[in-house]
Amino acid sequence: MHTDLKDKVVLITGAGKKSGIGCAMAKKFAELGSHIIIADYGNAKNFNADMETGTMDEMKSIAKEFGDQYHVKTLAVNVDVTSSDTIGKMMTRVRDNFERIDILCNNAGATFGVPNGIHTYDETAWMKTFDVNLHGVFRVSKAVVPMMEENGGSIINTASRAGKVPALFNGAYAVSKAGVIMLTKVMAKELAGLNIRVNAICPGQIMTSLEKWRFELEAKFLGTSVEEQEKKMCESIPMGRIGSPDEVADMAAFLASDASSYVTGQAINICGGQLMEL
Ligand code: NAD
């Protein structure tokens, strides 16, 4: 399946945590014979969030494991998507190692300052959430598109179901992800002439450390247990279960491959039917 992805070069942001969606994407692309660039924050100490970030050790271990297992070229590179300076440094390392990029997965994401309603939300936390989730996609795409122009390519932005359905007390995340969906559509129109397709994926509930952290936070906030929160969530999903990072990675591979050659500007839900749209 997706044999056209062999020897393609794929850059994935937010791929530095073994439990995460980005790492599952890296594994899937490596399995299909693509060369992978694992880009992540890498310096958890300065992140200033409640969540963990990918560390340099973890990124290097992922790159080595997939390189050895699938015989593809891999690179682990530090980047903070809120900083054009670190993105510039990442691109220098990428250019030193690869001649082009064929596929970009803008997957890094975070949320700060939750739970809070709009009237109590800390302004710095609000801005920081946008800076990672929305402006990060803009910055990294701006840096990468020149390396795609000659041969065309595919860009896959990880948005969220929360970008389509209001997520309460997590407003900055929801609104920033809605922005990612519109940014995807603008980019798809602008880049179609360069043979670059741009799509967003909108995961619902996917079992990663971000999702576990969310259940813990909700349980604390509502005075229930993590198990109770997870059970309630599953009851709201027609398929009755939380999804896996691998299931999101399968969609990314489809959107990167020629199997989706006429698909651009779409925001595709992966949510076990939790959201159904006409
Ligand atoms: P995760 O925390 O494992 O992955 C997020 C990654 O982004 C981490 O590796 C983190 O280090 C990285 N990151 C955060 N800030 C960064 C920065 N400034 N620069 C570079 N890297 C940074 O969580 P995940 O669940 O795998 O999330 C991956 C993506 O999927 C995110 O965009 C998230 O919003 C989105 N998403 C997840 C779910 C879910 O249920 N897990 C649902 C919808 C959307």
PDB file of C-alpha atoms and ligand atoms in Angstrom:
ATOM      1  CA  MET A   1       0.000   0.000   0.000  1.00  0.00           C
ATOM      2  CA  HIS A   2       1.146   3.596  -0.746  1.00  0.00           C
ATOM      3  CA  THR A   3       4.260   2.349  -2.544  1.00  0.00           C
ATOM      4  CA  ASP A   4       4.734   5.870  -3.983  1.00  0.00           C
ATOM      5  CA  LEU A   5       5.876   7.009  -0.516  1.00  0.00           C
ATOM      6  CA  LYS A   6       9.121   5.039  -0.794  1.00  0.00           C
ATOM      7  CA  ASP A   7      12.138   7.386  -0.703  1.00  0.00           C
ATOM      8  CA  LYS A   8       9.996  10.444  -0.054  1.00  0.00           C
ATOM      9  CA  VAL A   9      11.325  12.870   2.564  1.00  0.00           C
ATOM     10  CA  VAL A  10       8.882  13.644   5.378  1.00  0.00           C
ATOM     11  CA  LEU A  11       9.271  16.302   8.069  1.00  0.00           C
ATOM     12  CA  ILE A  12       7.032  15.843  11.113  1.00  0.00           C
ATOM     13  CA  THR A  13       6.812  18.389  13.912  1.00  0.00           C
ATOM     14  CA  GLY A  14       5.810  17.197  17.370  1.00  0.00           C
ATOM     15  CA  ALA A  15       7.125  13.702  16.608  1.00  0.00           C
ATOM     16  CA  GLY A  16       9.429  13.419  19.597  1.00  0.00           C
ATOM     17  CA  LYS A  17       7.227  11.536  22.066  1.00  0.00           C
ATOM     18  CA  LYS A  18       6.873   7.791  21.650  1.00  0.00           C
ATOM     19  CA  SER A  19       3.276   7.914  22.853  1.00  0.00           C
ATOM     20  CA  GLY A  20       2.250  10.670  20.443  1.00  0.00           C
ATOM     21  CA  ILE A  21       0.499  10.951  17.084  1.00  0.00           C
ATOM     22  CA  GLY A  22       3.617  12.479  15.459  1.00  0.00           C
ATOM     23  CA  CYS A  23       5.752   9.478  16.401  1.00  0.00           C
ATOM     24  CA  ALA A  24       3.082   7.104  15.033  1.00  0.00           C
ATOM     25  CA  MET A  25       3.186   9.086  11.776  1.00  0.00           C
ATOM     26  CA  ALA A  26       6.991   8.812  11.678  1.00  0.00           C
ATOM     27  CA  LYS A  27       6.746   5.041  12.157  1.00  0.00           C
ATOM     28  CA  LYS A  28       4.111   4.680   9.454  1.00  0.00           C
ATOM     29  CA  PHE A  29       6.116   6.722   6.914  1.00  0.00           C
ATOM     30  CA  ALA A  30       9.321   4.830   7.767  1.00  0.00           C
ATOM     31  CA  GLU A  31       7.483   1.516   7.330  1.00  0.00           C
ATOM     32  CA  LEU A  32       6.456   2.719   3.875  1.00  0.00           C
ATOM     33  CA  GLY A  33      10.089   3.502   3.030  1.00  0.00           C
ATOM     34  CA  SER A  34      10.072   7.297   3.496  1.00  0.00           C
ATOM     35  CA  HIS A  35      13.005   9.122   5.071  1.00  0.00           C
ATOM     36  CA  ILE A  36      11.912  10.936   8.204  1.00  0.00           C
ATOM     37  CA  ILE A  37      12.824  14.102  10.034  1.00  0.00           C
ATOM     38  CA  ILE A  38      11.674  14.000  13.668  1.00  0.00           C
ATOM     39  CA  ALA A  39      11.302  17.620  14.758  1.00  0.00           C
ATOM     40  CA  ASP A  40      10.310  18.470  18.303  1.00  0.00           C
ATOM     41  CA  TYR A  41      10.840  20.890  21.116  1.00  0.00           C
ATOM     42  CA  GLY A  42      13.581  18.756  22.620  1.00  0.00           C
ATOM     43  CA  ASN A  43      14.156  20.913  25.665  1.00  0.00           C
ATOM     44  CA  ALA A  44      11.361  20.186  28.092  1.00  0.00           C
ATOM     45  CA  LYS A  45      12.842  22.344  30.858  1.00  0.00           C
ATOM     46  CA  ASN A  46      11.968  25.633  29.178  1.00  0.00           C
ATOM     47  CA  PHE A  47       8.544  24.672  27.922  1.00  0.00           C
ATOM     48  CA  ASN A  48       6.596  26.040  30.873  1.00  0.00           C
ATOM     49  CA  ALA A  49       3.515  23.870  30.321  1.00  0.00           C
ATOM     50  CA  ASP A  50       1.753  21.249  32.381  1.00  0.00           C
ATOM     51  CA  MET A  51       2.268  18.697  29.615  1.00  0.00           C
ATOM     52  CA  GLU A  52       5.429  16.824  28.776  1.00  0.00           C
ATOM     53  CA  THR A  53       7.284  17.583  25.546  1.00  0.00           C
ATOM     54  CA  GLY A  54       9.503  15.387  23.421  1.00  0.00           C
ATOM     55  CA  THR A  55      13.066  15.411  24.748  1.00  0.00           C
ATOM     56  CA  MET A  56      16.205  15.251  22.611  1.00  0.00           C
ATOM     57  CA  ASP A  57      17.068  11.798  24.018  1.00  0.00           C
ATOM     58  CA  GLU A  58      13.629  10.457  23.123  1.00  0.00           C
ATOM     59  CA  MET A  59      13.791  12.019  19.635  1.00  0.00           C
ATOM     60  CA  LYS A  60      17.217  10.508  18.957  1.00  0.00           C
ATOM     61  CA  SER A  61      16.048   7.119  20.186  1.00  0.00           C
ATOM     62  CA  ILE A  62      12.965   7.247  17.889  1.00  0.00           C
ATOM     63  CA  ALA A  63      15.126   8.270  14.912  1.00  0.00           C
ATOM     64  CA  LYS A  64      17.625   5.470  15.573  1.00  0.00           C
ATOM     65  CA  GLU A  65      14.959   2.824  16.157  1.00  0.00           C
ATOM     66  CA  PHE A  66      13.017   3.566  12.949  1.00  0.00           C
ATOM     67  CA  GLY A  67      16.191   4.080  10.891  1.00  0.00           C
ATOM     68  CA  ASP A  68      17.573   0.698  11.989  1.00  0.00           C
ATOM     69  CA  GLN A  69      14.259  -1.119  11.684  1.00  0.00           C
ATOM     70  CA  TYR A  70      13.135   0.187   8.287  1.00  0.00           C
ATOM     71  CA  HIS A  71      16.505   1.062   6.677  1.00  0.00           C
ATOM     72  CA  VAL A  72      15.553   4.657   5.956  1.00  0.00           C
ATOM     73  CA  LYS A  73      17.451   7.866   6.595  1.00  0.00           C
ATOM     74  CA  THR A  74      16.356   9.654   9.764  1.00  0.00           C
ATOM     75  CA  LEU A  75      17.201  12.933  11.445  1.00  0.00           C
ATOM     76  CA  ALA A  76      16.201  14.156  14.906  1.00  0.00           C
ATOM     77  CA  VAL A  77      16.179  17.916  15.060  1.00  0.00           C
ATOM     78  CA  ASN A  78      15.331  20.388  17.756  1.00  0.00           C
ATOM     79  CA  VAL A  79      12.723  23.034  16.943  1.00  0.00           C
ATOM     80  CA  ASP A  80      10.413  25.356  18.801  1.00  0.00           C
ATOM     81  CA  VAL A  81       7.634  26.178  16.344  1.00  0.00           C
ATOM     82  CA  THR A  82       7.048  29.481  18.170  1.00  0.00           C
ATOM     83  CA  SER A  83      10.532  30.657  17.204  1.00  0.00           C
ATOM     84  CA  SER A  84      11.487  31.541  13.612  1.00  0.00           C
ATOM     85  CA  ASP A  85      15.102  31.468  14.754  1.00  0.00           C
ATOM     86  CA  THR A  86      14.989  27.783  15.772  1.00  0.00           C
ATOM     87  CA  ILE A  87      12.973  26.957  12.627  1.00  0.00           C
ATOM     88  CA  GLY A  88      15.762  28.590  10.571  1.00  0.00           C
ATOM     89  CA  LYS A  89      18.357  26.468  12.390  1.00  0.00           C
ATOM     90  CA  MET A  90      16.249  23.344  11.813  1.00  0.00           C
ATOM     91  CA  MET A  91      16.059  24.123   8.083  1.00  0.00           C
ATOM     92  CA  THR A  92      19.843  24.500   7.892  1.00  0.00           C
ATOM     93  CA  ARG A  93      20.225  21.002   9.356  1.00  0.00           C
ATOM     94  CA  VAL A  94      17.542  19.652   7.042  1.00  0.00           C
ATOM     95  CA  ARG A  95      19.246  21.174   3.959  1.00  0.00           C
ATOM     96  CA  ASP A  96      22.590  19.707   5.080  1.00  0.00           C
ATOM     97  CA  ASN A  97      21.004  16.256   5.066  1.00  0.00           C
ATOM     98  CA  PHE A  98      18.272  16.283   2.401  1.00  0.00           C
ATOM     99  CA  GLU A  99      17.824  17.923  -1.000  1.00  0.00           C
ATOM    100  CA  ARG A 100      14.085  18.343  -0.778  1.00  0.00           C
ATOM    101  CA  ILE A 101      11.053  17.816   1.420  1.00  0.00           C
ATOM    102  CA  ASP A 102       8.067  16.001  -0.124  1.00  0.00           C
ATOM    103  CA  ILE A 103       5.721  15.820   2.835  1.00  0.00           C
ATOM    104  CA  LEU A 104       5.253  18.115   5.813  1.00  0.00           C
ATOM    105  CA  CYS A 105       3.178  17.089   8.831  1.00  0.00           C
ATOM    106  CA  ASN A 106       2.509  20.139  10.986  1.00  0.00           C
ATOM    107  CA  ASN A 107       1.617  18.135  14.063  1.00  0.00           C
ATOM    108  CA  ALA A 108       3.099  20.006  17.062  1.00  0.00           C
ATOM    109  CA  GLY A 109       0.360  21.163  19.376  1.00  0.00           C
ATOM    110  CA  ALA A 110      -0.231  22.222  22.962  1.00  0.00           C
ATOM    111  CA  THR A 111      -2.652  23.951  25.248  1.00  0.00           C
ATOM    112  CA  PHE A 112      -1.889  26.366  28.057  1.00  0.00           C
ATOM    113  CA  GLY A 113      -3.973  27.945  30.787  1.00  0.00           C
ATOM    114  CA  VAL A 114      -6.773  25.373  31.054  1.00  0.00           C
ATOM    115  CA  PRO A 115      -9.359  24.889  32.402  1.00  0.00           C
ATOM    116  CA  ASN A 116     -10.641  28.441  32.163  1.00  0.00           C
ATOM    117  CA  GLY A 117     -13.606  30.209  30.653  1.00  0.00           C
ATOM    118  CA  ILE A 118     -12.978  33.115  28.291  1.00  0.00           C
ATOM    119  CA  HIS A 119     -13.593  35.636  31.078  1.00  0.00           C
ATOM    120  CA  THR A 120     -10.896  34.133  33.330  1.00  0.00           C
ATOM    121  CA  TYR A 121      -8.404  32.967  30.682  1.00  0.00           C
ATOM    122  CA  ASP A 122      -4.870  34.228  31.212  1.00  0.00           C
ATOM    123  CA  GLU A 123      -3.895  36.364  28.214  1.00  0.00           C
ATOM    124  CA  THR A 124      -0.320  35.060  28.024  1.00  0.00           C
ATOM    125  CA  ALA A 125      -1.551  31.446  28.067  1.00  0.00           C
ATOM    126  CA  TRP A 126      -4.091  32.274  25.341  1.00  0.00           C
ATOM    127  CA  MET A 127      -1.419  33.844  23.106  1.00  0.00           C
ATOM    128  CA  LYS A 128       1.041  31.001  23.729  1.00  0.00           C
ATOM    129  CA  THR A 129      -1.550  28.404  22.705  1.00  0.00           C
ATOM    130  CA  PHE A 130      -2.117  30.254  19.426  1.00  0.00           C
ATOM    131  CA  ASP A 131       1.613  30.673  18.949  1.00  0.00           C
ATOM    132  CA  VAL A 132       2.218  26.907  19.030  1.00  0.00           C
ATOM    133  CA  ASN A 133      -0.938  25.595  17.353  1.00  0.00           C
ATOM    134  CA  LEU A 134      -1.717  28.165  14.669  1.00  0.00           C
ATOM    135  CA  HIS A 135       1.256  30.446  14.127  1.00  0.00           C
ATOM    136  CA  GLY A 136       3.574  27.426  14.390  1.00  0.00           C
ATOM    137  CA  VAL A 137       1.867  25.900  11.345  1.00  0.00           C
ATOM    138  CA  PHE A 138       2.285  29.188   9.448  1.00  0.00           C
ATOM    139  CA  ARG A 139       5.970  29.567  10.410  1.00  0.00           C
ATOM    140  CA  VAL A 140       7.033  25.999   9.611  1.00  0.00           C
ATOM    141  CA  SER A 141       5.049  25.927   6.336  1.00  0.00           C
ATOM    142  CA  LYS A 142       6.628  29.212   5.265  1.00  0.00           C
ATOM    143  CA  ALA A 143      10.081  27.741   5.871  1.00  0.00           C
ATOM    144  CA  VAL A 144       9.385  24.371   4.197  1.00  0.00           C
ATOM    145  CA  VAL A 145       7.402  25.288   1.054  1.00  0.00           C
ATOM    146  CA  PRO A 146      10.502  26.602  -0.792  1.00  0.00           C
ATOM    147  CA  MET A 147      11.985  23.062  -0.430  1.00  0.00           C
ATOM    148  CA  MET A 148       8.794  21.593  -1.974  1.00  0.00           C
ATOM    149  CA  GLU A 149       8.255  24.029  -4.830  1.00  0.00           C
ATOM    150  CA  GLU A 150      10.245  22.184  -7.464  1.00  0.00           C
ATOM    151  CA  ASN A 151       8.671  18.739  -7.079  1.00  0.00           C
ATOM    152  CA  GLY A 152       5.300  19.448  -5.446  1.00  0.00           C
ATOM    153  CA  GLY A 153       4.219  17.728  -2.271  1.00  0.00           C
ATOM    154  CA  SER A 154       1.658  17.262   0.442  1.00  0.00           C
ATOM    155  CA  ILE A 155       1.149  19.170   3.683  1.00  0.00           C
ATOM    156  CA  ILE A 156      -0.921  17.646   6.477  1.00  0.00           C
ATOM    157  CA  ASN A 157      -1.888  19.883   9.375  1.00  0.00           C
ATOM    158  CA  THR A 158      -3.075  18.277  12.597  1.00  0.00           C
ATOM    159  CA  ALA A 159      -6.119  20.319  13.594  1.00  0.00           C
ATOM    160  CA  SER A 160      -8.740  18.791  15.906  1.00  0.00           C
ATOM    161  CA  ARG A 161     -12.401  17.982  16.295  1.00  0.00           C
ATOM    162  CA  ALA A 162     -12.165  20.835  18.820  1.00  0.00           C
ATOM    163  CA  GLY A 163     -11.639  23.167  15.839  1.00  0.00           C
ATOM    164  CA  LYS A 164     -15.175  22.352  14.682  1.00  0.00           C
ATOM    165  CA  VAL A 165     -17.117  21.809  17.929  1.00  0.00           C
ATOM    166  CA  PRO A 166     -16.717  24.249  20.867  1.00  0.00           C
ATOM    167  CA  ALA A 167     -14.439  22.746  23.533  1.00  0.00           C
ATOM    168  CA  LEU A 168     -15.489  24.297  26.825  1.00  0.00           C
ATOM    169  CA  PHE A 169     -12.894  25.807  29.180  1.00  0.00           C
ATOM    170  CA  ASN A 170     -10.267  25.100  26.509  1.00  0.00           C
ATOM    171  CA  GLY A 171     -11.146  28.052  24.292  1.00  0.00           C
ATOM    172  CA  ALA A 172      -7.690  29.017  23.057  1.00  0.00           C
ATOM    173  CA  TYR A 173      -7.072  25.452  21.858  1.00  0.00           C
ATOM    174  CA  ALA A 174     -10.448  25.218  20.091  1.00  0.00           C
ATOM    175  CA  VAL A 175     -10.187  28.605  18.382  1.00  0.00           C
ATOM    176  CA  SER A 176      -6.547  28.058  17.370  1.00  0.00           C
ATOM    177  CA  LYS A 177      -7.455  24.681  15.823  1.00  0.00           C
ATOM    178  CA  ALA A 178     -10.358  26.323  13.947  1.00  0.00           C
ATOM    179  CA  GLY A 179      -7.696  28.711  12.637  1.00  0.00           C
ATOM    180  CA  VAL A 180      -5.588  25.752  11.499  1.00  0.00           C
ATOM    181  CA  ILE A 181      -8.546  24.499   9.444  1.00  0.00           C
ATOM    182  CA  MET A 182      -8.945  27.861   7.674  1.00  0.00           C
ATOM    183  CA  LEU A 183      -5.174  28.212   7.229  1.00  0.00           C
ATOM    184  CA  THR A 184      -5.239  24.768   5.585  1.00  0.00           C
ATOM    185  CA  LYS A 185      -7.865  25.935   3.101  1.00  0.00           C
ATOM    186  CA  VAL A 186      -6.037  29.176   2.285  1.00  0.00           C
ATOM    187  CA  MET A 187      -2.782  27.273   1.756  1.00  0.00           C
ATOM    188  CA  ALA A 188      -4.538  24.645  -0.378  1.00  0.00           C
ATOM    189  CA  LYS A 189      -5.802  27.329  -2.773  1.00  0.00           C
ATOM    190  CA  GLU A 190      -2.538  29.254  -2.849  1.00  0.00           C
ATOM    191  CA  LEU A 191      -0.327  26.198  -3.348  1.00  0.00           C
ATOM    192  CA  ALA A 192      -2.476  24.138  -5.752  1.00  0.00           C
ATOM    193  CA  GLY A 193      -0.660  25.724  -8.718  1.00  0.00           C
ATOM    194  CA  LEU A 194       2.643  24.421  -7.326  1.00  0.00           C
ATOM    195  CA  ASN A 195       1.218  20.897  -7.129  1.00  0.00           C
ATOM    196  CA  ILE A 196       1.266  21.033  -3.338  1.00  0.00           C
ATOM    197  CA  ARG A 197      -1.850  19.603  -1.694  1.00  0.00           C
ATOM    198  CA  VAL A 198      -2.772  20.778   1.799  1.00  0.00           C
ATOM    199  CA  ASN A 199      -5.227  19.003   4.083  1.00  0.00           C
ATOM    200  CA  ALA A 200      -6.054  18.980   7.781  1.00  0.00           C
ATOM    201  CA  ILE A 201      -6.822  16.000   9.952  1.00  0.00           C
ATOM    202  CA  CYS A 202      -9.225  16.479  12.823  1.00  0.00           C
ATOM    203  CA  PRO A 203      -8.708  13.785  15.447  1.00  0.00           C
ATOM    204  CA  GLY A 204     -11.383  13.299  18.060  1.00  0.00           C
ATOM    205  CA  GLN A 205     -10.241  11.360  21.134  1.00  0.00           C
ATOM    206  CA  ILE A 206      -6.898   9.665  20.551  1.00  0.00           C
ATOM    207  CA  MET A 207      -5.067   7.894  23.387  1.00  0.00           C
ATOM    208  CA  THR A 208      -1.813   9.821  23.814  1.00  0.00           C
ATOM    209  CA  SER A 209      -0.273  11.463  26.873  1.00  0.00           C
ATOM    210  CA  LEU A 210      -2.112  14.669  25.895  1.00  0.00           C
ATOM    211  CA  GLU A 211      -5.435  12.813  26.097  1.00  0.00           C
ATOM    212  CA  LYS A 212      -4.488  11.151  29.414  1.00  0.00           C
ATOM    213  CA  TRP A 213      -3.525  14.552  30.797  1.00  0.00           C
ATOM    214  CA  ARG A 214      -6.923  15.874  29.693  1.00  0.00           C
ATOM    215  CA  PHE A 215      -8.795  13.070  31.513  1.00  0.00           C
ATOM    216  CA  GLU A 216      -6.725  13.726  34.659  1.00  0.00           C
ATOM    217  CA  LEU A 217      -7.475  17.442  34.491  1.00  0.00           C
ATOM    218  CA  GLU A 218     -11.206  16.868  33.921  1.00  0.00           C
ATOM    219  CA  ALA A 219     -11.374  14.346  36.769  1.00  0.00           C
ATOM    220  CA  LYS A 220      -9.711  16.837  39.128  1.00  0.00           C
ATOM    221  CA  PHE A 221     -11.915  19.707  37.957  1.00  0.00           C
ATOM    222  CA  LEU A 222     -15.174  17.724  38.207  1.00  0.00           C
ATOM    223  CA  GLY A 223     -14.243  15.679  41.304  1.00  0.00           C
ATOM    224  CA  THR A 224     -14.599  12.345  39.486  1.00  0.00           C
ATOM    225  CA  SER A 225     -12.040   9.722  38.441  1.00  0.00           C
ATOM    226  CA  VAL A 226      -9.990   9.310  35.266  1.00  0.00           C
ATOM    227  CA  GLU A 227     -11.805   6.011  34.569  1.00  0.00           C
ATOM    228  CA  GLU A 228     -15.192   7.722  34.931  1.00  0.00           C
ATOM    229  CA  GLN A 229     -14.170  10.500  32.527  1.00  0.00           C
ATOM    230  CA  GLU A 230     -12.888   7.999  29.984  1.00  0.00           C
ATOM    231  CA  LYS A 231     -16.069   5.908  30.272  1.00  0.00           C
ATOM    232  CA  LYS A 232     -18.248   9.002  29.781  1.00  0.00           C
ATOM    233  CA  MET A 233     -16.192   9.991  26.760  1.00  0.00           C
ATOM    234  CA  CYS A 234     -16.533   6.528  25.198  1.00  0.00           C
ATOM    235  CA  GLU A 235     -20.304   6.731  25.625  1.00  0.00           C
ATOM    236  CA  SER A 236     -20.318   9.867  23.433  1.00  0.00           C
ATOM    237  CA  ILE A 237     -18.468   8.088  20.614  1.00  0.00           C
ATOM    238  CA  PRO A 238     -20.636   5.947  18.277  1.00  0.00           C
ATOM    239  CA  MET A 239     -17.781   3.440  17.916  1.00  0.00           C
ATOM    240  CA  GLY A 240     -17.585   3.315  21.730  1.00  0.00           C
ATOM    241  CA  ARG A 241     -13.831   3.616  22.080  1.00  0.00           C
ATOM    242  CA  ILE A 242     -10.890   6.019  22.049  1.00  0.00           C
ATOM    243  CA  GLY A 243      -8.807   5.977  18.844  1.00  0.00           C
ATOM    244  CA  SER A 244      -5.134   5.108  18.541  1.00  0.00           C
ATOM    245  CA  PRO A 245      -2.270   7.240  17.181  1.00  0.00           C
ATOM    246  CA  ASP A 246      -1.732   4.563  14.494  1.00  0.00           C
ATOM    247  CA  GLU A 247      -5.226   5.178  13.140  1.00  0.00           C
ATOM    248  CA  VAL A 248      -4.375   8.873  12.699  1.00  0.00           C
ATOM    249  CA  ALA A 249      -1.053   7.946  11.092  1.00  0.00           C
ATOM    250  CA  ASP A 250      -2.905   5.807   8.527  1.00  0.00           C
ATOM    251  CA  MET A 251      -4.904   8.863   7.472  1.00  0.00           C
ATOM    252  CA  ALA A 252      -1.723  10.970   7.223  1.00  0.00           C
ATOM    253  CA  ALA A 253      -0.157   8.342   4.949  1.00  0.00           C
ATOM    254  CA  PHE A 254      -3.274   8.326   2.752  1.00  0.00           C
ATOM    255  CA  LEU A 255      -3.224  12.139   2.481  1.00  0.00           C
ATOM    256  CA  ALA A 256       0.489  12.120   1.683  1.00  0.00           C
ATOM    257  CA  SER A 257       0.204   9.451  -0.992  1.00  0.00           C
ATOM    258  CA  ASP A 258      -1.047   9.423  -4.580  1.00  0.00           C
ATOM    259  CA  ALA A 259      -4.123   7.571  -3.295  1.00  0.00           C
ATOM    260  CA  SER A 260      -5.454  11.047  -2.402  1.00  0.00           C
ATOM    261  CA  SER A 261      -4.140  12.819  -5.523  1.00  0.00           C
ATOM    262  CA  TYR A 262      -7.383  14.815  -6.051  1.00  0.00           C
ATOM    263  CA  VAL A 263      -7.915  15.736  -2.378  1.00  0.00           C
ATOM    264  CA  THR A 264      -6.920  19.192  -1.157  1.00  0.00           C
ATOM    265  CA  GLY A 265      -8.270  21.829   1.219  1.00  0.00           C
ATOM    266  CA  GLN A 266     -10.195  19.270   3.294  1.00  0.00           C
ATOM    267  CA  ALA A 267     -10.433  18.869   7.065  1.00  0.00           C
ATOM    268  CA  ILE A 268     -11.010  15.169   7.658  1.00  0.00           C
ATOM    269  CA  ASN A 269     -12.455  13.862  10.927  1.00  0.00           C
ATOM    270  CA  ILE A 270     -10.930  10.794  12.598  1.00  0.00           C
ATOM    271  CA  CYS A 271     -13.208  10.403  15.557  1.00  0.00           C
ATOM    272  CA  GLY A 272     -15.100   7.112  15.572  1.00  0.00           C
ATOM    273  CA  GLY A 273     -18.219   8.979  14.395  1.00  0.00           C
ATOM    274  CA  GLN A 274     -18.226  11.437  17.328  1.00  0.00           C
ATOM    275  CA  LEU A 275     -18.672  14.202  14.764  1.00  0.00           C
ATOM    276  CA  MET A 276     -20.661  13.695  11.583  1.00  0.00           C
ATOM    277  CA  GLU A 277     -21.071  16.509   9.071  1.00  0.00           C
ATOM    278  CA  LEU A 278     -22.965  16.880   5.821  1.00  0.00           C
TER     279      LEU A 278
HETATM  280  P1  NAD B   1       1.614  14.998  22.310  1.00  0.00           P
HETATM  281  O1  NAD B   1       1.729  15.905  23.457  1.00  0.00           O
HETATM  282  O2  NAD B   1       2.161  13.627  22.419  1.00  0.00           O
HETATM  283  O3  NAD B   1       2.234  15.662  20.995  1.00  0.00           O
HETATM  284  C1  NAD B   1       2.435  17.032  20.828  1.00  0.00           C
HETATM  285  C2  NAD B   1       3.881  17.228  20.453  1.00  0.00           C
HETATM  286  O4  NAD B   1       4.073  18.607  20.101  1.00  0.00           O
HETATM  287  C3  NAD B   1       4.825  16.896  21.609  1.00  0.00           C
HETATM  288  O5  NAD B   1       5.809  15.998  21.155  1.00  0.00           O
HETATM  289  C4  NAD B   1       5.410  18.246  21.983  1.00  0.00           C
HETATM  290  O6  NAD B   1       6.751  18.143  22.424  1.00  0.00           O
HETATM  291  C5  NAD B   1       5.319  18.992  20.657  1.00  0.00           C
HETATM  292  N1  NAD B   1       5.354  20.432  20.837  1.00  0.00           N
HETATM  293  C6  NAD B   1       4.592  21.165  21.668  1.00  0.00           C
HETATM  294  N2  NAD B   1       4.954  22.456  21.583  1.00  0.00           N
HETATM  295  C7  NAD B   1       5.954  22.536  20.674  1.00  0.00           C
HETATM  296  C8  NAD B   1       6.739  23.589  20.155  1.00  0.00           C
HETATM  297  N3  NAD B   1       6.588  24.855  20.587  1.00  0.00           N
HETATM  298  N4  NAD B   1       7.658  23.317  19.221  1.00  0.00           N
HETATM  299  C9  NAD B   1       7.840  22.039  18.804  1.00  0.00           C
HETATM  300  N5  NAD B   1       7.145  20.991  19.260  1.00  0.00           N
HETATM  301  C10 NAD B   1       6.212  21.245  20.182  1.00  0.00           C
HETATM  302  O7  NAD B   1       0.075  14.922  21.962  1.00  0.00           O
HETATM  303  P2  NAD B   1      -0.691  14.280  20.727  1.00  0.00           P
HETATM  304  O8  NAD B   1      -1.997  13.888  21.264  1.00  0.00           O
HETATM  305  O9  NAD B   1       0.149  13.289  20.012  1.00  0.00           O
HETATM  306  O10 NAD B   1      -0.910  15.567  19.802  1.00  0.00           O
HETATM  307  C11 NAD B   1      -0.429  15.687  18.475  1.00  0.00           C
HETATM  308  C12 NAD B   1      -1.304  16.670  17.740  1.00  0.00           C
HETATM  309  O11 NAD B   1      -2.625  16.136  17.650  1.00  0.00           O
HETATM  310  C13 NAD B   1      -1.434  18.016  18.423  1.00  0.00           C
HETATM  311  O12 NAD B   1      -1.455  19.040  17.446  1.00  0.00           O
HETATM  312  C14 NAD B   1      -2.773  17.923  19.115  1.00  0.00           C
HETATM  313  O13 NAD B   1      -3.351  19.178  19.331  1.00  0.00           O
HETATM  314  C15 NAD B   1      -3.545  17.107  18.087  1.00  0.00           C
HETATM  315  N6  NAD B   1      -4.741  16.423  18.593  1.00  0.00           N
HETATM  316  C16 NAD B   1      -4.647  15.414  19.507  1.00  0.00           C
HETATM  317  C17 NAD B   1      -5.809  14.777  19.945  1.00  0.00           C
HETATM  318  C18 NAD B   1      -5.799  13.658  20.931  1.00  0.00           C
HETATM  319  O14 NAD B   1      -6.885  13.178  21.307  1.00  0.00           O
HETATM  320  N7  NAD B   1      -4.661  13.161  21.381  1.00  0.00           N
HETATM  321  C19 NAD B   1      -7.057  15.183  19.441  1.00  0.00           C
HETATM  322  C20 NAD B   1      -7.096  16.210  18.515  1.00  0.00           C
HETATM  323  C21 NAD B   1      -5.935  16.821  18.091  1.00  0.00           C
END
